[in-house]
Coordinates of C-alpha atoms in Angstrom, one line a residue:
Chain A
L15 CA 38.5 -10.9 25.8
S16 CA 36.1 -8.7 27.8
S17 CA 32.7 -10.3 28.9
V18 CA 30.9 -6.9 29.5
Y19 CA 27.7 -6.8 28.0
H20 CA 26.9 -4.6 25.8
P21 CA 22.4 -4.3 25.2
Y22 CA 22.5 -4.7 21.3
H23 CA 20.7 -1.8 19.9
P24 CA 22.5 0.9 17.7
R25 CA 23.6 3.6 19.5
A26 CA 22.3 6.9 18.6
R27 CA 24.4 9.2 19.5
A28 CA 22.6 11.8 20.6
G29 CA 23.5 15.5 20.2
P30 CA 24.5 17.3 23.1
H31 CA 21.8 19.1 24.8
T32 CA 22.9 22.9 25.3
G33 CA 21.5 22.3 29.4
D34 CA 23.6 19.2 29.8
P35 CA 27.1 20.3 31.3
L36 CA 28.4 16.6 30.8
L37 CA 28.7 16.7 27.4
F38 CA 30.3 19.7 26.1
A39 CA 29.7 23.6 27.0
D40 CA 28.3 25.0 23.7
T41 CA 29.4 28.2 23.2
S42 CA 27.6 28.5 20.1
S43 CA 24.1 29.3 21.4
A44 CA 25.0 31.8 23.9
A45 CA 25.2 34.7 21.5
P46 CA 22.2 34.5 19.0
P47 CA 19.8 35.0 21.3
M48 CA 21.1 38.3 22.1
N49 CA 21.5 39.1 18.2
N50 CA 17.7 38.6 17.8
Q51 CA 16.5 40.7 19.4
G52 CA 17.8 43.5 17.8
Y53 CA 18.7 42.3 14.3
Y54 CA 16.2 39.8 13.5
T55 CA 12.9 41.4 13.9
P56 CA 10.2 40.4 11.0
G57 CA 9.3 43.2 9.6
Y58 CA 12.0 46.3 9.7
S59 CA 11.2 49.0 7.8
I60 CA 14.2 50.7 5.5
G61 CA 13.0 54.1 5.9
G62 CA 15.3 54.9 8.7
A63 CA 12.8 54.6 11.4
P64 CA 13.9 52.9 14.5
V65 CA 12.2 49.2 15.1
G66 CA 11.5 47.8 17.9
G67 CA 12.2 49.7 21.3
P68 CA 14.6 48.4 23.7
A69 CA 16.4 46.5 21.8
D70 CA 17.8 49.1 19.4
A71 CA 19.8 50.9 22.7
G72 CA 22.6 49.0 21.9
V73 CA 22.7 49.3 18.0
N74 CA 21.9 53.3 17.7
N75 CA 24.8 53.9 19.7
L76 CA 27.1 52.6 17.2
F77 CA 25.9 55.1 14.3
A78 CA 24.5 58.2 14.7
D79 CA 22.8 58.1 11.2
P80 CA 19.9 56.4 11.2
M81 CA 20.1 55.0 8.0
A82 CA 23.3 53.5 8.7
S83 CA 22.3 51.5 11.1
A84 CA 19.2 50.7 9.3
A85 CA 21.0 49.3 6.0
M86 CA 23.3 47.5 9.5
M87 CA 20.7 45.5 10.9
Y88 CA 19.3 44.8 6.9
G89 CA 22.3 43.6 6.2
S90 CA 22.7 41.5 9.1
S91 CA 19.4 39.9 9.3
L92 CA 20.3 38.6 5.6
A93 CA 23.2 36.8 7.0
N94 CA 21.0 35.5 9.5
Q95 CA 18.8 34.2 6.7
G96 CA 21.7 33.1 4.8
K97 CA 23.5 30.8 7.7
E98 CA 20.1 29.3 8.4
I99 CA 19.4 28.1 4.7
V100 CA 23.1 27.1 4.9
N101 CA 22.6 25.1 8.2
K102 CA 19.4 23.4 7.0
E103 CA 20.9 22.4 3.7
I104 CA 24.1 20.8 4.9
S105 CA 22.0 19.0 8.0
R106 CA 20.4 17.1 5.2
Y107 CA 23.5 15.4 4.2
V108 CA 25.1 15.8 7.4
S109 CA 24.3 15.2 11.3
V110 CA 25.4 18.3 12.8
N111 CA 25.3 16.7 16.3
K112 CA 26.9 14.1 15.5
L113 CA 30.3 15.4 14.2
K114 CA 30.1 17.9 17.2
Y115 CA 30.3 14.9 19.5
F116 CA 33.9 14.0 17.6
F117 CA 35.3 17.4 17.9
A118 CA 34.4 17.6 21.6
V119 CA 38.3 17.4 22.6
D120 CA 40.6 19.4 24.9
S121 CA 44.0 19.3 25.3
K122 CA 44.3 16.7 27.8
Y123 CA 42.6 14.6 25.6
V124 CA 44.6 14.9 22.5
M125 CA 48.1 15.0 24.7
K126 CA 47.1 11.3 26.3
K127 CA 45.6 9.9 22.4
L128 CA 48.7 10.8 20.9
L129 CA 50.6 9.2 23.6
L130 CA 48.7 6.3 23.4
L131 CA 49.1 6.3 19.7
V132 CA 52.7 6.1 19.8
F133 CA 53.2 3.8 22.9
P134 CA 49.9 1.9 23.3
Y135 CA 51.5 -1.0 24.8
T136 CA 51.2 -0.4 28.5
H137 CA 47.4 1.1 28.5
Q138 CA 45.0 -1.2 30.0
D139 CA 41.6 -0.4 29.7
W140 CA 40.2 0.0 26.0
E141 CA 36.8 -0.2 26.7
V142 CA 34.5 2.9 25.7
R143 CA 32.6 4.3 28.4
Y144 CA 28.9 5.0 28.0
H145 CA 26.8 7.7 30.0
R146 CA 23.2 6.7 29.6
D147 CA 23.6 5.2 27.2
T148 CA 25.3 7.4 25.1
P149 CA 28.9 7.1 24.4
L150 CA 31.0 10.0 26.3
T151 CA 32.8 12.2 24.4
P152 CA 36.0 12.2 23.9
R153 CA 36.9 14.9 26.6
H154 CA 35.8 12.5 29.2
D155 CA 36.8 9.1 27.8
V156 CA 40.4 8.8 26.3
N157 CA 39.5 5.5 24.4
A158 CA 36.7 7.5 22.5
D159 CA 37.7 8.3 18.9
D160 CA 37.6 11.5 17.4
L161 CA 38.4 13.6 14.1
Y162 CA 40.2 16.5 15.5
I163 CA 43.1 14.6 15.9
P164 CA 42.6 13.3 12.5
S165 CA 42.2 16.5 10.4
M166 CA 44.9 18.4 12.4
A167 CA 47.4 15.5 11.6
F168 CA 46.2 15.4 7.9
I169 CA 46.9 19.0 7.1
T170 CA 50.3 18.8 9.5
Y171 CA 51.1 15.8 7.1
I172 CA 50.6 18.0 3.8
L173 CA 52.6 20.2 5.3
L174 CA 55.1 18.5 6.1
A175 CA 55.4 16.6 2.9
G176 CA 55.7 20.3 1.4
M177 CA 58.6 20.7 3.4
A178 CA 60.4 17.6 2.9
L179 CA 60.0 17.9 -0.9
G180 CA 61.3 22.0 -0.3
I181 CA 64.9 20.4 0.9
Q182 CA 64.9 17.9 -1.8
K183 CA 64.7 21.1 -4.1
R184 CA 61.5 19.1 -5.6
F185 CA 58.9 21.0 -4.8
S186 CA 56.3 22.7 -6.7
P187 CA 52.3 23.9 -5.4
E188 CA 50.7 20.8 -7.7
V189 CA 52.9 18.2 -5.7
L190 CA 51.3 19.7 -2.8
G191 CA 48.2 19.4 -3.9
L192 CA 48.5 15.5 -5.5
C193 CA 49.9 14.4 -2.3
A194 CA 46.7 15.9 -0.5
S195 CA 44.6 14.1 -2.9
T196 CA 46.4 10.7 -2.8
A197 CA 46.5 11.0 0.9
L198 CA 42.9 11.7 0.9
V199 CA 41.9 8.8 -2.0
W200 CA 43.7 6.4 0.3
V201 CA 41.5 7.0 3.3
V202 CA 38.3 7.3 1.6
I203 CA 39.0 3.7 0.0
E204 CA 40.1 2.3 3.5
V205 CA 36.5 3.4 4.6
L206 CA 34.5 2.4 1.6
V207 CA 36.2 -1.1 1.8
M208 CA 35.6 -1.4 5.5
L209 CA 31.9 -0.7 4.8
L210 CA 31.4 -3.0 2.5
C211 CA 33.3 -5.9 4.5
L212 CA 31.2 -4.9 7.8
Y213 CA 27.7 -5.1 5.7
I214 CA 28.8 -8.6 3.9
L215 CA 29.3 -10.3 7.2
S216 CA 26.3 -8.4 8.7
V217 CA 28.7 -7.1 11.6
H218 CA 26.1 -5.4 13.5
S219 CA 28.4 -3.3 15.4
D220 CA 27.8 0.5 16.1
L221 CA 30.7 1.9 14.2
S222 CA 29.3 5.0 12.5
I223 CA 31.1 6.3 9.3
F224 CA 33.0 8.8 11.5
D225 CA 34.6 6.3 13.1
L226 CA 36.1 4.5 10.5
F227 CA 37.2 7.8 8.9
A228 CA 39.0 8.4 12.2
Y229 CA 40.5 5.2 12.7
S230 CA 41.5 5.3 9.2
G231 CA 43.2 8.8 10.2
Y232 CA 45.0 8.1 13.1
K233 CA 47.4 6.7 10.6
Y234 CA 48.2 10.1 9.9
V235 CA 50.0 10.4 13.2
G236 CA 52.1 7.2 12.5
M237 CA 53.2 8.9 9.0
I238 CA 53.9 12.7 10.6
F239 CA 56.3 10.3 12.9
T240 CA 57.8 8.6 10.2
V241 CA 58.5 10.9 8.0
L242 CA 60.1 13.3 11.2
G243 CA 62.5 10.2 11.7
G244 CA 63.4 10.2 8.2
L245 CA 64.2 13.9 8.0
L246 CA 66.2 14.0 10.9
F247 CA 67.9 11.0 11.0
G248 CA 68.2 10.1 7.5
S249 CA 67.4 6.7 6.0
D250 CA 68.0 4.5 9.0
G251 CA 66.0 6.6 11.1
Y252 CA 63.1 6.0 8.6
F253 CA 63.0 2.6 9.1
V254 CA 63.4 2.5 12.5
A255 CA 60.5 5.4 12.7
L256 CA 58.6 3.2 10.3
T257 CA 58.8 0.0 12.0
W258 CA 58.0 1.4 15.6
S259 CA 55.2 4.0 14.4
S260 CA 53.8 0.8 12.4
C261 CA 53.7 -1.8 15.3
A262 CA 52.3 1.1 17.5
L263 CA 49.8 1.9 15.1
M264 CA 49.0 -2.0 14.3
F265 CA 48.7 -2.8 18.2
F266 CA 46.3 0.1 18.4
I267 CA 44.3 -0.6 15.8
V268 CA 43.8 -4.2 17.0
R269 CA 43.2 -3.3 20.4
S270 CA 40.1 -0.8 19.6
L271 CA 38.6 -2.8 16.9
K272 CA 38.8 -5.6 19.2
M273 CA 36.4 -4.1 21.4
K274 CA 33.8 -2.7 18.6
I275 CA 33.9 -5.7 16.4
L276 CA 34.6 -8.7 18.0
S277 CA 32.1 -7.8 21.3
S278 CA 29.1 -7.5 19.5
L279 CA 29.3 -11.2 18.9
S280 CA 27.9 -12.6 22.2
H281 CA 24.6 -12.0 21.9
D282 CA 23.5 -12.8 18.3
S283 CA 25.4 -15.9 17.8
M284 CA 23.3 -18.9 18.0
G285 CA 23.7 -22.0 17.0
A286 CA 26.5 -24.2 15.2
G287 CA 26.8 -21.4 11.9
A288 CA 28.1 -19.2 14.2
T289 CA 32.1 -20.4 14.4
A290 CA 33.0 -19.2 11.2
K291 CA 31.7 -15.5 12.1
P292 CA 34.6 -15.1 15.1
R293 CA 37.2 -16.0 12.5
L294 CA 35.8 -13.8 9.4
R295 CA 35.4 -10.6 12.2
L296 CA 38.9 -11.6 13.7
Y297 CA 40.4 -11.4 9.4
I298 CA 39.1 -8.1 9.0
T299 CA 40.7 -6.9 12.6
V300 CA 44.3 -8.1 11.5
A301 CA 43.7 -7.2 7.7
T302 CA 42.7 -3.9 8.7
A303 CA 45.8 -3.3 11.1
A304 CA 47.9 -4.8 8.7
F305 CA 47.3 -3.0 6.1
Q306 CA 48.5 0.3 7.8
P307 CA 51.9 0.1 7.5
I308 CA 52.0 -0.5 3.8
I309 CA 49.9 2.4 2.8
I310 CA 52.3 4.4 5.5
Y311 CA 55.0 3.3 3.6
W312 CA 53.8 3.9 0.4
L313 CA 52.8 7.6 1.3
T314 CA 55.6 8.3 2.8
S315 CA 58.8 6.5 1.1
H316 CA 58.8 9.3 -1.8
L317 CA 59.1 11.6 0.5
V318 CA 62.0 10.4 2.0
R319 CA 64.8 9.6 -0.5
Chain B
M25 CA 50.1 5.6 -7.5
A26 CA 49.5 9.4 -7.0
F27 CA 45.5 9.7 -7.2
T28 CA 43.5 12.4 -7.2
L29 CA 39.4 13.3 -6.6
Y30 CA 39.3 12.7 -10.4
S31 CA 40.6 9.2 -10.6
L32 CA 38.6 8.1 -7.5
I33 CA 35.7 9.6 -9.2
Q34 CA 36.4 7.8 -12.1
A35 CA 36.7 4.8 -10.6
V36 CA 33.8 4.3 -8.2
I37 CA 31.3 5.1 -11.7
L38 CA 33.5 2.7 -13.3
C39 CA 32.2 0.0 -10.2
V40 CA 28.8 1.0 -9.7
N41 CA 28.0 0.7 -13.9
A42 CA 29.9 -2.8 -13.9
V43 CA 27.4 -3.8 -11.0
A44 CA 24.3 -1.8 -12.8
V45 CA 25.2 -4.2 -15.8
L46 CA 24.5 -7.9 -14.1
H47 CA 21.5 -8.7 -15.7
E48 CA 18.9 -10.2 -13.4
E49 CA 17.3 -13.2 -15.4
R50 CA 20.1 -13.8 -18.0
F51 CA 22.8 -14.2 -15.9
L52 CA 22.4 -13.6 -11.9
S53 CA 19.7 -16.6 -12.1
K54 CA 22.2 -18.5 -14.2
I55 CA 25.1 -18.4 -11.7
G56 CA 22.6 -19.1 -8.8
W57 CA 23.1 -15.5 -8.1
G58 CA 19.0 -14.7 -8.6
V59 CA 16.5 -12.9 -6.0
D60 CA 14.5 -15.8 -6.0
Q61 CA 17.7 -17.7 -4.5
S62 CA 18.3 -15.9 -1.8
I63 CA 15.2 -16.4 0.0
G64 CA 16.6 -19.1 2.3
G65 CA 18.4 -17.0 5.1
F66 CA 17.0 -18.2 8.5
G67 CA 17.6 -16.9 12.0
D68 CA 19.1 -13.7 12.1
E69 CA 22.6 -14.2 9.9
P70 CA 22.0 -14.1 6.6
G71 CA 25.5 -15.7 4.9
I72 CA 27.9 -13.9 2.7
K73 CA 26.0 -14.8 -0.3
V74 CA 22.7 -13.6 0.3
Q75 CA 24.3 -10.3 1.6
L76 CA 25.9 -9.9 -1.3
M77 CA 22.9 -10.9 -3.5
N78 CA 21.0 -8.6 -1.7
L79 CA 23.7 -5.7 -2.2
V80 CA 23.6 -6.3 -5.7
R81 CA 19.8 -6.1 -6.3
S82 CA 19.9 -3.0 -4.2
V83 CA 22.5 -1.3 -6.0
R84 CA 20.8 -2.4 -9.6
T85 CA 17.4 -0.7 -8.3
V86 CA 18.9 2.7 -6.7
M87 CA 21.2 3.5 -9.0
R88 CA 19.6 2.8 -12.1
V89 CA 17.9 6.5 -12.8
P90 CA 21.1 8.3 -11.5
L91 CA 23.4 6.4 -13.7
I92 CA 21.8 7.3 -16.6
A93 CA 22.4 11.3 -15.9
V94 CA 26.3 10.5 -14.7
N95 CA 26.9 8.6 -17.5
S96 CA 25.3 11.1 -20.0
V97 CA 27.3 13.7 -18.3
C98 CA 30.7 12.4 -18.5
I99 CA 30.0 11.1 -22.3
V100 CA 29.4 15.0 -23.1
L101 CA 32.5 15.9 -21.0
L102 CA 34.9 13.2 -22.4
L103 CA 33.5 14.4 -25.5
L104 CA 34.0 17.9 -25.5
F105 CA 37.3 18.2 -23.4
G106 CA 39.0 14.3 -23.8

């Protein structure tokens, strides 16, 4: 058990500031300042007269016809406004900065994490490292969870399911959609049940809903491994791969969630009533881990007959 | 079980409806889950039962009006399209 003390307050994953090289290099903000000069003038005139002096030189080089260039400026300013409206609406429901944290990965991280998901037994240090009270991005810390691997693994699983069904001459496009929505629904159910359990047991961990999606989505990697084993080596290979990936995934989930769920105990338990809590939290962690093999078997057994 | 997103939505609507029909004084107080029986929590660790009662109460308060709209839409759609 780790005895590292975490100060208890929910960690806000602050969005990466564009000037901070540690979090990630945000290349999306490099382009707009240049564009806005040329296109985003508030009072453009459609009469064909060039708008705003020095910034137009680049635009007018493309079109000799001032009408076409003015039309292009109008169109692109309209597109910019549309983009702003969409961004504003989206950021009302989903915090885009927090989401960016989960996709700040690089190939080294992906390789190490995939290796960890298949063979987690030799990994020593499961602590998530922090940098000035915000969690490090996945680029810098292999223990941080990300949403890139789960989403890519989900899509790969769908493609692999289609291929497996096609090999057995059972393919049709509806089955692909059914497979995709079934897998997605099971992940949503698991995340909702986890949220409910964490709320009812008043576990004040810093697991946000995206973290839960990430940990639920890591099982897709196990599913891909299992289906590949079944396709390449027949029914025996399927069961061997199923056992291997179940054990690895259970170990991974227990070690990762132990840090997050069980270690938040150290500062908010007082009195005699606290002895029930560690047991219940342990039950949650173990139940989550035990649920993974069941769902892997359920979602892949019909693909490998 | 092959799920579609539509069946997930159906299941969620049914569950929320089930929580919304639990009447406060006719039922919940009778079985000891009323609002007045939840103020016994000391310290910063309310028990499981208190958390559940709070959850039921907040779901009932928050989802009362949206449920009216969603149920009406469901009824109309089911009548029209079976």
